[in-house]
Coordinates of C-alpha atoms and ligand atoms in Angstrom, one line a residue:
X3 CA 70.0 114.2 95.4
X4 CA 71.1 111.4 97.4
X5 CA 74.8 111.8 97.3
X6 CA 76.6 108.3 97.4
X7 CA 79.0 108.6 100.5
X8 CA 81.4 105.6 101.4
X9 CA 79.4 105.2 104.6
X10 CA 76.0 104.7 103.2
X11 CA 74.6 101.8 101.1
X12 CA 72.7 102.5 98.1
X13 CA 69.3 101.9 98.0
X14 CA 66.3 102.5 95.7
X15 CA 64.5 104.6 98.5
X16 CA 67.3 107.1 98.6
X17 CA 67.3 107.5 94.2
X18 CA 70.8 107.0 93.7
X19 CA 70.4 104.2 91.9
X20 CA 68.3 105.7 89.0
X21 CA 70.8 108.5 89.5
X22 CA 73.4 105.9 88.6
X23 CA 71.4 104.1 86.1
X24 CA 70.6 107.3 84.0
X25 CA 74.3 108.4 83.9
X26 CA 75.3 105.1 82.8
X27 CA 72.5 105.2 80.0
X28 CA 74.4 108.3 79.1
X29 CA 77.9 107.0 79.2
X30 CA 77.5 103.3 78.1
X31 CA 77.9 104.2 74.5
X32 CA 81.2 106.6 74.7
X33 CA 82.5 103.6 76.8
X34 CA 81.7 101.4 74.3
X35 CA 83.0 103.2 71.6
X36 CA 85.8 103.9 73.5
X37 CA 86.7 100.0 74.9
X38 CA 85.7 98.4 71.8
X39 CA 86.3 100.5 68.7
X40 CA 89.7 102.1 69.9
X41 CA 93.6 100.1 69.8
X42 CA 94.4 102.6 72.8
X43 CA 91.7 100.9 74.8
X44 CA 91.3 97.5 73.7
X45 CA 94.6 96.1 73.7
X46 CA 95.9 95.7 77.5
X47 CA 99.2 95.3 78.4
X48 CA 100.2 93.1 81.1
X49 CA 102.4 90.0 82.4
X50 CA 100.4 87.2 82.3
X51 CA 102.0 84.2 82.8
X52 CA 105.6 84.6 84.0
X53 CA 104.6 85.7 87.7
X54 CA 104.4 83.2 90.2
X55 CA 101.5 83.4 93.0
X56 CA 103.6 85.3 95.7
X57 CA 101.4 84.1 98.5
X58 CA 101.2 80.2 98.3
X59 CA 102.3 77.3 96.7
X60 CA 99.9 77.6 93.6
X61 CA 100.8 73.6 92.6
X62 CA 98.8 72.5 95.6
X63 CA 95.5 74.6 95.0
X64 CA 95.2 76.4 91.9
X65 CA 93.1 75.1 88.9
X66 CA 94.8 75.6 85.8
X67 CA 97.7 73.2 87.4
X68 CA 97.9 69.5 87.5
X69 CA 96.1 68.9 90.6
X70 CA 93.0 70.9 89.7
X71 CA 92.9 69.4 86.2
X72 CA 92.2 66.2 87.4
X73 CA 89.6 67.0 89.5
X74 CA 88.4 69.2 86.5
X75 CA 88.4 66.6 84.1
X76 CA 87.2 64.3 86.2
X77 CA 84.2 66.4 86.4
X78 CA 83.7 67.5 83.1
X79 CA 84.6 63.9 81.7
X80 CA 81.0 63.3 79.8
X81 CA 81.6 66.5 77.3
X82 CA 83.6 67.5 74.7
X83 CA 87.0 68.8 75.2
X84 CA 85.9 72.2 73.5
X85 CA 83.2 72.9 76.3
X86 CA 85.6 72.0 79.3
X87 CA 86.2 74.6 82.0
X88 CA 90.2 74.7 80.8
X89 CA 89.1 75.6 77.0
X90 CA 86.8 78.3 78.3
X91 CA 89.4 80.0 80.1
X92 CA 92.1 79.9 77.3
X93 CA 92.8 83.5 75.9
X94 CA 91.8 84.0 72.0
X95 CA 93.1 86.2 69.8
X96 CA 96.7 87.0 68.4
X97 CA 99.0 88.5 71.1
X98 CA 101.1 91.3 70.1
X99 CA 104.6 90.9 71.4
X100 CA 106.0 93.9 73.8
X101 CA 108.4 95.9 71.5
X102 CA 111.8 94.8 72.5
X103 CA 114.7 97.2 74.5
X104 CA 115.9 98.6 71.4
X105 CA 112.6 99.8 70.6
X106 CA 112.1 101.3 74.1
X107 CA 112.8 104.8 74.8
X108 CA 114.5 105.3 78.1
X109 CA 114.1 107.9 80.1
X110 CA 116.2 109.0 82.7
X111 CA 115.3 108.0 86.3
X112 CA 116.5 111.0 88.2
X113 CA 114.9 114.1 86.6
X114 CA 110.9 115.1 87.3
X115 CA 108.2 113.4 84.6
X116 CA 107.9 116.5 83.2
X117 CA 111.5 117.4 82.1
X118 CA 111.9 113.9 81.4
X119 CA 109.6 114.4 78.5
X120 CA 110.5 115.9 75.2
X121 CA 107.7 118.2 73.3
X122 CA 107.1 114.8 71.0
X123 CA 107.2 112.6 74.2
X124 CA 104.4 111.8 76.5
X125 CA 104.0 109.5 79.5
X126 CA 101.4 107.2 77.2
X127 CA 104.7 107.2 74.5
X128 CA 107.4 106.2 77.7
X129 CA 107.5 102.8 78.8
X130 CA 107.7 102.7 82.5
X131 CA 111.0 101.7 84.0
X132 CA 110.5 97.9 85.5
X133 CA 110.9 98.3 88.8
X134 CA 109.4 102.4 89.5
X135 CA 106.3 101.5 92.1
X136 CA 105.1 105.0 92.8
X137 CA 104.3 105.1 96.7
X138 CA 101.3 106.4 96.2
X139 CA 100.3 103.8 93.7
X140 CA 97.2 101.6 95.2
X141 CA 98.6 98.6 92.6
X142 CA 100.9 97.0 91.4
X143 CA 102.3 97.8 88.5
X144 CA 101.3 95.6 85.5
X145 CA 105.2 96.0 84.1
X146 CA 106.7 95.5 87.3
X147 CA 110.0 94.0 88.3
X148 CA 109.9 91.3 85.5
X149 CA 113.0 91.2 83.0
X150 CA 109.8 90.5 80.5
X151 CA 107.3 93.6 80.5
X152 CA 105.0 91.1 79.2
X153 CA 102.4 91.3 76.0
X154 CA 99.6 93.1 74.8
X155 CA 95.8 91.1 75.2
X156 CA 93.4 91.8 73.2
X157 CA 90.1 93.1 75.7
X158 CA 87.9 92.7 72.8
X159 CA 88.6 89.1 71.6
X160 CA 88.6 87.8 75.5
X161 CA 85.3 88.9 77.0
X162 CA 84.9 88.8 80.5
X163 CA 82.0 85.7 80.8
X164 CA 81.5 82.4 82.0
X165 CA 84.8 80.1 82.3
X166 CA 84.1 77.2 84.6
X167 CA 87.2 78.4 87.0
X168 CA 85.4 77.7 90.3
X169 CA 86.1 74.8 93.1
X170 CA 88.9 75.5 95.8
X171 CA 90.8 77.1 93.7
X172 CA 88.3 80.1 93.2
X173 CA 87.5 80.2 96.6
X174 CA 90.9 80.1 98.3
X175 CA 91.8 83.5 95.8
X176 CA 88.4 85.1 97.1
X177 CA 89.0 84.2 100.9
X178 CA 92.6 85.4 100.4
X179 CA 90.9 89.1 98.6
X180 CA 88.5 89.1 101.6
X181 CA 91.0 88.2 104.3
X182 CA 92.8 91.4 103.1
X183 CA 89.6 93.6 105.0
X184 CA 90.4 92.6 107.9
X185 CA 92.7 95.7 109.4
X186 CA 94.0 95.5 112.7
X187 CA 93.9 98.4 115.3
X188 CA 97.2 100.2 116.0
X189 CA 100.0 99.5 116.5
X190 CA 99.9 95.8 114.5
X191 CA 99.0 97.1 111.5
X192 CA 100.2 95.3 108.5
X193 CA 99.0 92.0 110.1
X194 CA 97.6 90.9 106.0
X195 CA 99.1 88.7 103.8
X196 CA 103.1 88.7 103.2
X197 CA 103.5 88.0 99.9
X198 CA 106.2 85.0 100.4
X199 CA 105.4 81.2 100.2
X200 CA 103.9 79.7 102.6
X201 CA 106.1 77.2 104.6
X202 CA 102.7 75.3 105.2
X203 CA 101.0 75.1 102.0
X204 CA 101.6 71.6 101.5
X205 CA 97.5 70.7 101.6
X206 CA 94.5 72.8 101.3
X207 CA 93.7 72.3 104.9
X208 CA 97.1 74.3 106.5
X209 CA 96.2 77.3 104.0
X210 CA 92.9 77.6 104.7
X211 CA 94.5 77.5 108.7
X212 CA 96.9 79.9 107.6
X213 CA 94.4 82.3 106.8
X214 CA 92.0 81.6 110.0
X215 CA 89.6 79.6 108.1
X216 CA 88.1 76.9 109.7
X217 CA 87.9 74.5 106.0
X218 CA 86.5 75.2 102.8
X219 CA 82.5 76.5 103.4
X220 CA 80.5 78.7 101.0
X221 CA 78.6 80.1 104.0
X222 CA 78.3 84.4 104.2
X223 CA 80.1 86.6 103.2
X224 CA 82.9 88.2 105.4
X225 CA 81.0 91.6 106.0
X226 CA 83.2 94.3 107.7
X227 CA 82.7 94.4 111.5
X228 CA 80.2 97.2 112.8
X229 CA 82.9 98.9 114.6
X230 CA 85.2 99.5 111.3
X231 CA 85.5 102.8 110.6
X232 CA 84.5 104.3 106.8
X233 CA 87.8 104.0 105.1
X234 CA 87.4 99.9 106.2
X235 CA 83.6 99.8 104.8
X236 CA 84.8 101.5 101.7
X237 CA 87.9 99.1 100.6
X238 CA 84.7 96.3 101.5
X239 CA 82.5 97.6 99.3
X240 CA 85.3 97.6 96.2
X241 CA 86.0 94.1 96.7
X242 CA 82.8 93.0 96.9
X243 CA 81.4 95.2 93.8
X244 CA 84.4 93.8 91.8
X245 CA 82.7 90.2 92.6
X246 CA 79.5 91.3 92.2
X247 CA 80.4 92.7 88.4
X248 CA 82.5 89.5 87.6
X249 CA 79.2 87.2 88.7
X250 CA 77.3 89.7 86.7
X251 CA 79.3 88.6 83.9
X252 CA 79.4 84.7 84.0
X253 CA 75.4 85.0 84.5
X254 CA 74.9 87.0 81.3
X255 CA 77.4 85.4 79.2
X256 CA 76.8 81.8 80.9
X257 CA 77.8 78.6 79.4
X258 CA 75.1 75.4 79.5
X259 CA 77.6 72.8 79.4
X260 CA 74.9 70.5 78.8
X261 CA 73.5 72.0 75.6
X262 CA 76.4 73.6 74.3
X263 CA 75.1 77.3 74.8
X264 CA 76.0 80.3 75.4
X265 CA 72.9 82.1 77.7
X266 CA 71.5 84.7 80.1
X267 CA 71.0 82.7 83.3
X268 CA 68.4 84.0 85.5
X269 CA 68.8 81.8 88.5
X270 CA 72.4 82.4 88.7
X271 CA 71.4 86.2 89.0
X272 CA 69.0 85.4 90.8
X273 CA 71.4 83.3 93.8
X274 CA 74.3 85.4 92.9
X275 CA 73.1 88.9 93.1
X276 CA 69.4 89.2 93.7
X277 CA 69.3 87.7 96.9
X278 CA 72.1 89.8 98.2
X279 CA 70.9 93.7 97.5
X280 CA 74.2 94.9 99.4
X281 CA 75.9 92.7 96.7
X282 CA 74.6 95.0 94.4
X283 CA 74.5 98.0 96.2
X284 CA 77.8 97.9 96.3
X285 CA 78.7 97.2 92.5
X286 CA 76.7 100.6 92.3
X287 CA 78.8 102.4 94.6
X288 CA 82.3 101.1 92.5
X289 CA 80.4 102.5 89.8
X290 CA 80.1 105.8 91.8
X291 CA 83.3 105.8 92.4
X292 CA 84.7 105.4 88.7
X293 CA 82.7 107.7 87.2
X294 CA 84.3 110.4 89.9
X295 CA 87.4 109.4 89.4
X296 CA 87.0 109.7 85.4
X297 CA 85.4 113.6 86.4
X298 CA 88.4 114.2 87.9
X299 CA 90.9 113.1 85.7
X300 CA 88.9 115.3 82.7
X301 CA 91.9 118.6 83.2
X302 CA 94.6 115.9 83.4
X303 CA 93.6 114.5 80.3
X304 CA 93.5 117.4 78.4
X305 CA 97.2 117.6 78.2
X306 CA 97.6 113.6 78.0
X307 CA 98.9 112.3 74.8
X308 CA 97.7 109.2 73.1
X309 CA 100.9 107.3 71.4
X310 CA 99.7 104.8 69.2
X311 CA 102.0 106.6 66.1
X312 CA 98.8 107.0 64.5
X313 CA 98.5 110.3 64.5
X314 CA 94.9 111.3 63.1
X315 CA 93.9 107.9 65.5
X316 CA 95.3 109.6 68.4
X317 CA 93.1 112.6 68.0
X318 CA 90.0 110.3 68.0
X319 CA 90.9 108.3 70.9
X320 CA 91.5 112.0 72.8
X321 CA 87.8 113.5 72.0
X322 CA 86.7 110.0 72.7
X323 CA 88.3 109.6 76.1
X324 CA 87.2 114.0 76.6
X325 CA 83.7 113.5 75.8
X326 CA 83.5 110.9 78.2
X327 CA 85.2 112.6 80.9
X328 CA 82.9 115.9 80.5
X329 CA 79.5 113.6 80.2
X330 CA 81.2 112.5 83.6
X331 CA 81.6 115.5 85.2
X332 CA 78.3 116.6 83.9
X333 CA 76.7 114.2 85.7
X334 CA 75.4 113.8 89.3
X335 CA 78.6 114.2 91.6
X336 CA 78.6 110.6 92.6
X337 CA 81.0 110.3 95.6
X338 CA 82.7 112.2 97.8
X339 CA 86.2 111.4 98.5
X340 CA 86.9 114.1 100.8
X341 CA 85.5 113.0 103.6
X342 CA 87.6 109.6 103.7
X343 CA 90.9 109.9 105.2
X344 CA 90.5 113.0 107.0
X345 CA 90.3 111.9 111.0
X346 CA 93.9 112.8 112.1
X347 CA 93.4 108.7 114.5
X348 CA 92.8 107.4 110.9
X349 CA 95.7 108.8 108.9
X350 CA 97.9 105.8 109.3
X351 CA 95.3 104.3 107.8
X352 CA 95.5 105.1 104.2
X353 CA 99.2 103.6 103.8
X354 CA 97.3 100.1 105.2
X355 CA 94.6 100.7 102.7
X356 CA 97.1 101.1 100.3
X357 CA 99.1 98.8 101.4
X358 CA 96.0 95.9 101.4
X359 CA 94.9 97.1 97.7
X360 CA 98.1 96.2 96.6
X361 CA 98.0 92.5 98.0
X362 CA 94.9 92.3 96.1
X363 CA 96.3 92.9 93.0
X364 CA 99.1 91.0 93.8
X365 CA 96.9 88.1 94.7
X366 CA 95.3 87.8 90.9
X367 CA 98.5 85.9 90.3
X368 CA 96.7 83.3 91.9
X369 CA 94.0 83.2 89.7
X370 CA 93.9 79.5 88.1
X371 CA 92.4 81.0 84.6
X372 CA 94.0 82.9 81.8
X373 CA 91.2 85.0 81.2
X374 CA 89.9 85.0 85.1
X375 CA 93.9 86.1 85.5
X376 CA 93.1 88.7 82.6
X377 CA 90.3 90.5 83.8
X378 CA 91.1 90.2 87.5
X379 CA 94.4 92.2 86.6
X380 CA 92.3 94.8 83.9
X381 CA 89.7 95.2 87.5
X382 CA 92.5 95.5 89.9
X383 CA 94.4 97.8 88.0
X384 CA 91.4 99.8 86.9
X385 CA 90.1 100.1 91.0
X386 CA 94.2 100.9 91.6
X387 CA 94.2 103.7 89.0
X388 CA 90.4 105.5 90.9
X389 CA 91.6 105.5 94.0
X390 CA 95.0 106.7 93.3
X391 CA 93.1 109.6 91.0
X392 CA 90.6 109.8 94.4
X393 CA 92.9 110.5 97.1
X394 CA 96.3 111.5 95.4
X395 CA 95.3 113.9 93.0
X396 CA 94.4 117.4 92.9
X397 CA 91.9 118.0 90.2
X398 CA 93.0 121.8 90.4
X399 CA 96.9 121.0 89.2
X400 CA 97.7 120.4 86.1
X401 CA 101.4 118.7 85.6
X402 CA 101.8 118.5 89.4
X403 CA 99.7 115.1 90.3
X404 CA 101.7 111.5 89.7
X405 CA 102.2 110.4 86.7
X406 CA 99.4 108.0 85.6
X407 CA 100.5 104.9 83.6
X408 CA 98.9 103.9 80.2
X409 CA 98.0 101.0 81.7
X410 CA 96.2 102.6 84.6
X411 CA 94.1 104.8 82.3
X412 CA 93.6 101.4 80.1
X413 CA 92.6 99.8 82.8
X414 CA 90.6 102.4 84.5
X415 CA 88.6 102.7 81.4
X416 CA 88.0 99.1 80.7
X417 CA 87.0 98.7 84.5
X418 CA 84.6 101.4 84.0
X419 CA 83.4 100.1 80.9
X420 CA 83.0 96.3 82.7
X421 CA 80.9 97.9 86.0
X422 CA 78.9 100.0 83.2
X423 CA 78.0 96.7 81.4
X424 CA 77.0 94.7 85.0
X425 CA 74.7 97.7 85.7
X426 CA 72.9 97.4 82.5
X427 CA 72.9 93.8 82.9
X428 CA 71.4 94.1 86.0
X429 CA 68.7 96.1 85.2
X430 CA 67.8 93.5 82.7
X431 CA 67.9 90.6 85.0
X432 CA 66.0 92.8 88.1
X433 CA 63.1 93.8 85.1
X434 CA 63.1 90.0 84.1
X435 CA 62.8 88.5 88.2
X436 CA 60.1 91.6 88.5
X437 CA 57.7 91.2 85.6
X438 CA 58.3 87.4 85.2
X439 CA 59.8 88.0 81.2
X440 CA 62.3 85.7 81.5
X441 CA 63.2 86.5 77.9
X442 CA 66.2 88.9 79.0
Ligands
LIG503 P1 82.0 82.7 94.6 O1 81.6 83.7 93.6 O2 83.3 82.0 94.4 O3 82.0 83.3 96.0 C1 82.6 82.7 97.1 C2 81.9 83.3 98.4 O4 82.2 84.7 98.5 C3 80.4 83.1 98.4 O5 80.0 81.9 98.9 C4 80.0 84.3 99.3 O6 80.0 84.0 100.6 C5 81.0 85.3 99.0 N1 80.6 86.3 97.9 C6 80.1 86.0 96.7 N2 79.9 87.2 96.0 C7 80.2 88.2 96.9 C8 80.1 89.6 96.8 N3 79.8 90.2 95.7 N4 80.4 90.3 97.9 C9 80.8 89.7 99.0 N5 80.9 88.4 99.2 C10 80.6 87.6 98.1 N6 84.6 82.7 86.8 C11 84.2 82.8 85.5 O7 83.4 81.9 85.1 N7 84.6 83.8 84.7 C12 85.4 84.8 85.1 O8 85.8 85.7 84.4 C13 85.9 84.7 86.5 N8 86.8 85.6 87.0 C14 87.3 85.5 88.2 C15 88.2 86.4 88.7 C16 88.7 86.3 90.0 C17 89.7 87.3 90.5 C18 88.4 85.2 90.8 C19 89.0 85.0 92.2 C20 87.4 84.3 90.3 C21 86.9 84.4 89.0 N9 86.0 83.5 88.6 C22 85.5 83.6 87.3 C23 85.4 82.5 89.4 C24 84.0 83.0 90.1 O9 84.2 84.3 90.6 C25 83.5 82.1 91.2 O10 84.5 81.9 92.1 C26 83.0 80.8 90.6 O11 82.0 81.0 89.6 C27 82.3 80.0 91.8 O12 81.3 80.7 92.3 P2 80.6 80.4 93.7 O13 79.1 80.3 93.5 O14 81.2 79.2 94.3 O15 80.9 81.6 94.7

């Protein structure tokens, strides 16, 4: 067995992807059921449009805005309004409101989780306290630091697909998520973004400069140095797999905006993902990843209670969530977290890797798209959750690790369920470019 280790990249020779591939076969339909047929799962809660881009001024770049429209429209000027690349992105489906303060039960601030919950009052039941960031937390809370806790989105009604959101606004977010790989050697760490306006974000041009781009160019993509050590590779590999599953996603669920359909485009699979194997490689090791984390969480959610006040609903949702985290466990032992973060001339390390994930999340405020926005938080959130589950918890405690937020199992689920779906998308796409079927 061909153990997936942050250090090595995936390939065919070494198995792990049928590894991977047959554990998904097994755990696609628990996911589904789980993501699609359950309120726990399908409804996400998060602040969607009250938070400002913390990094730039978002009225000079970002599509969504004024600025961007124009060039949007001006693009998309010969079809109908329905098909244009601002309609795509618009979230469907009612939004539940957040239930207000009175509604809210409190609990107090200064006592352990544990004693702050009553025998009918678990941490799915609590809403979290605004402005309670966990240090060990790899994200940024979804309910942080607004007065507004914000609303909950229905997952199933806004599938992850194609929306049109591309341009300089796409590429200035994905520069800015790259940008955050570059660590420093000692001692000037902390050298990534400063979430604060730029002074100098008046044109394209001085943030591009801020950043150490040269100007907009779709040339390669920002690979890690060869001299940057596992931990570095590893947060690499996340952020690229995220990409690599979200252009999974716009290539199966692509829009022809010239006959008004919804199809599976091959080429864009095939520019996108097939002609960059480490691409996909690395969407297999996120999906490595997720799968161990879900493995290890299997004891913690034994005790964890689902709060929907449903109470024979609840029960469902638990076996649901139980069954998928034994067919995880029982599964090939997919990565090994140990071995990152154990070099005593790496330990500062993990608070910049921490430190760096939680810029990336903080950079999906950027994102010029409702339901880019949407999904870019879910995937942020969901990567946040595995890694604090990886490196923060023991799987042999029970009551002792951090507390883990609804929305970080919501999200860590959904994540899972999204890199589940690219795999099998994949494999449709890579049997379609290898047998010449190009009816996927
Ligand atoms: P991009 O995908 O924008 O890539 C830019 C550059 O990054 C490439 O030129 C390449 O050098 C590098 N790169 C590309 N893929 C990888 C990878 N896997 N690993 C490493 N480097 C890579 N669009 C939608 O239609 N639907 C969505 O749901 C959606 N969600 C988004 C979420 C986020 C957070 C962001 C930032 C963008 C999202 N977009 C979405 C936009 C989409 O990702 C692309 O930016 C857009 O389709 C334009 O694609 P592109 O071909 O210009 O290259």
């Amino acid at each position: 067995q061909c153990a997936i280790d942050p250090d090595s990249i995936v390939t065919d020779a070494c198995t792990s992807y049928s590894d991977l591939e047959r554990l998904n076969a097994d755990l696609a339909p628990s996911l589904d059921d789980l993501t699609q047929k359950t309120d726990f799962f399908a409804y996400y809660r998060l602040n969607l449009y009250n938070k400002v881009c913390p990094f730039w001024n978002d009225e000079s770049s970002m599509c969504g805005n004024r600025a961007c429209a124009v060039e949007t429209i001006e693009d998309e000027s010969d079809i109908p309004l329905i098909w244009r690349a601002e309609e795509l992105s618009k979230l469907e489906g009612a939004r539940a409101k957040h239930p207000g303060l009175a509604q809210q039960r409190e609990r107090p601030k200064d006592r352990p989780l544990q004693y702050q919950l009553g025998a009918n009052v678990d941490e799915s039941c609590v809403l979290e306290d605004d402005d309670e960031c966990d240090q060990r937390d790899y994200c940024v809370p979804e309910d942080e630091g607004a007065a507004a806790k914000g609303d909950y989105v229905s997952l199933v009604n806004n599938t992850e697909r194609y929306t049109g959101y591309s341009g300089l606004g796409a590429k200035q977010v994905w520069d800015a998520i790259y940008k955050e790989n570059c660590f420093t050697p000692q001692p000037a760490r902390h050298a990534s973004l400063k979430p604060k306006p730029l002074q100098a974000a008046a044109s394209l041009k001085n943030v591009f400069q801020e950043y150490g781009r040269q100007h907009v160019d779709n040339s390669d993509d920002q690979y890690p140095l060869d001299d940057e050590c596992l931990e570095q590779r590893a947060f690499y590999r996340i952020v690229s797999g995220m990409h690599a599953s979200i252009s999974a996603h716009i290539c199966w669920d692509y829009f022809n905006q010239t006959t008004g359909e919804w199809v599976r485009n091959l080429d864009c699979y095939k520019e996108r993902l097939h002609q960059h194997p480490e691409r996909v490689s690395n969407l297999y090791f996120n999906y490595a990843i997720l799968t161990r984390a879900i493995a290890k969480l299997r004891r913690h959610l034994e005790s964890y209670t689902f709060c929907s006040g449903d109470t024979a609903q609840d029960f469902q949702t638990k076996q649901k969530v139980l069954e998928l985290a034994d067919r995880a466990a029982a599964g090939p032992h997919t990565f090994d977290e140990s071995v990152m973060f154990q070099d005593p001339s790496v330990m500062d390390l993990k608070d910049d890797f921490r430190s760096r994930f939680r810029n990336v999340s903080r950079l999906m405020d950027c994102v010029g798209c409702d339901k880019c926005r949407l999904w870019g938080k879910v995937q942020t959130a969901g990567y946040g959750a595995a890694l604090k589950v990886l490196f923060e918890y023991d799987e042999t405690k029970n009551g002792e690790n951090p507390h883990l937020r609804r929305t970080e199992l919501v999200a860590l689920v959904n994540t899972l369920g999204r890199v589940s779906h690219s795999l099998d998308t994949i494999q449709k796409f890579r049997h379609a470019v290898n047998t010449g079927d190009m009816s996927v």
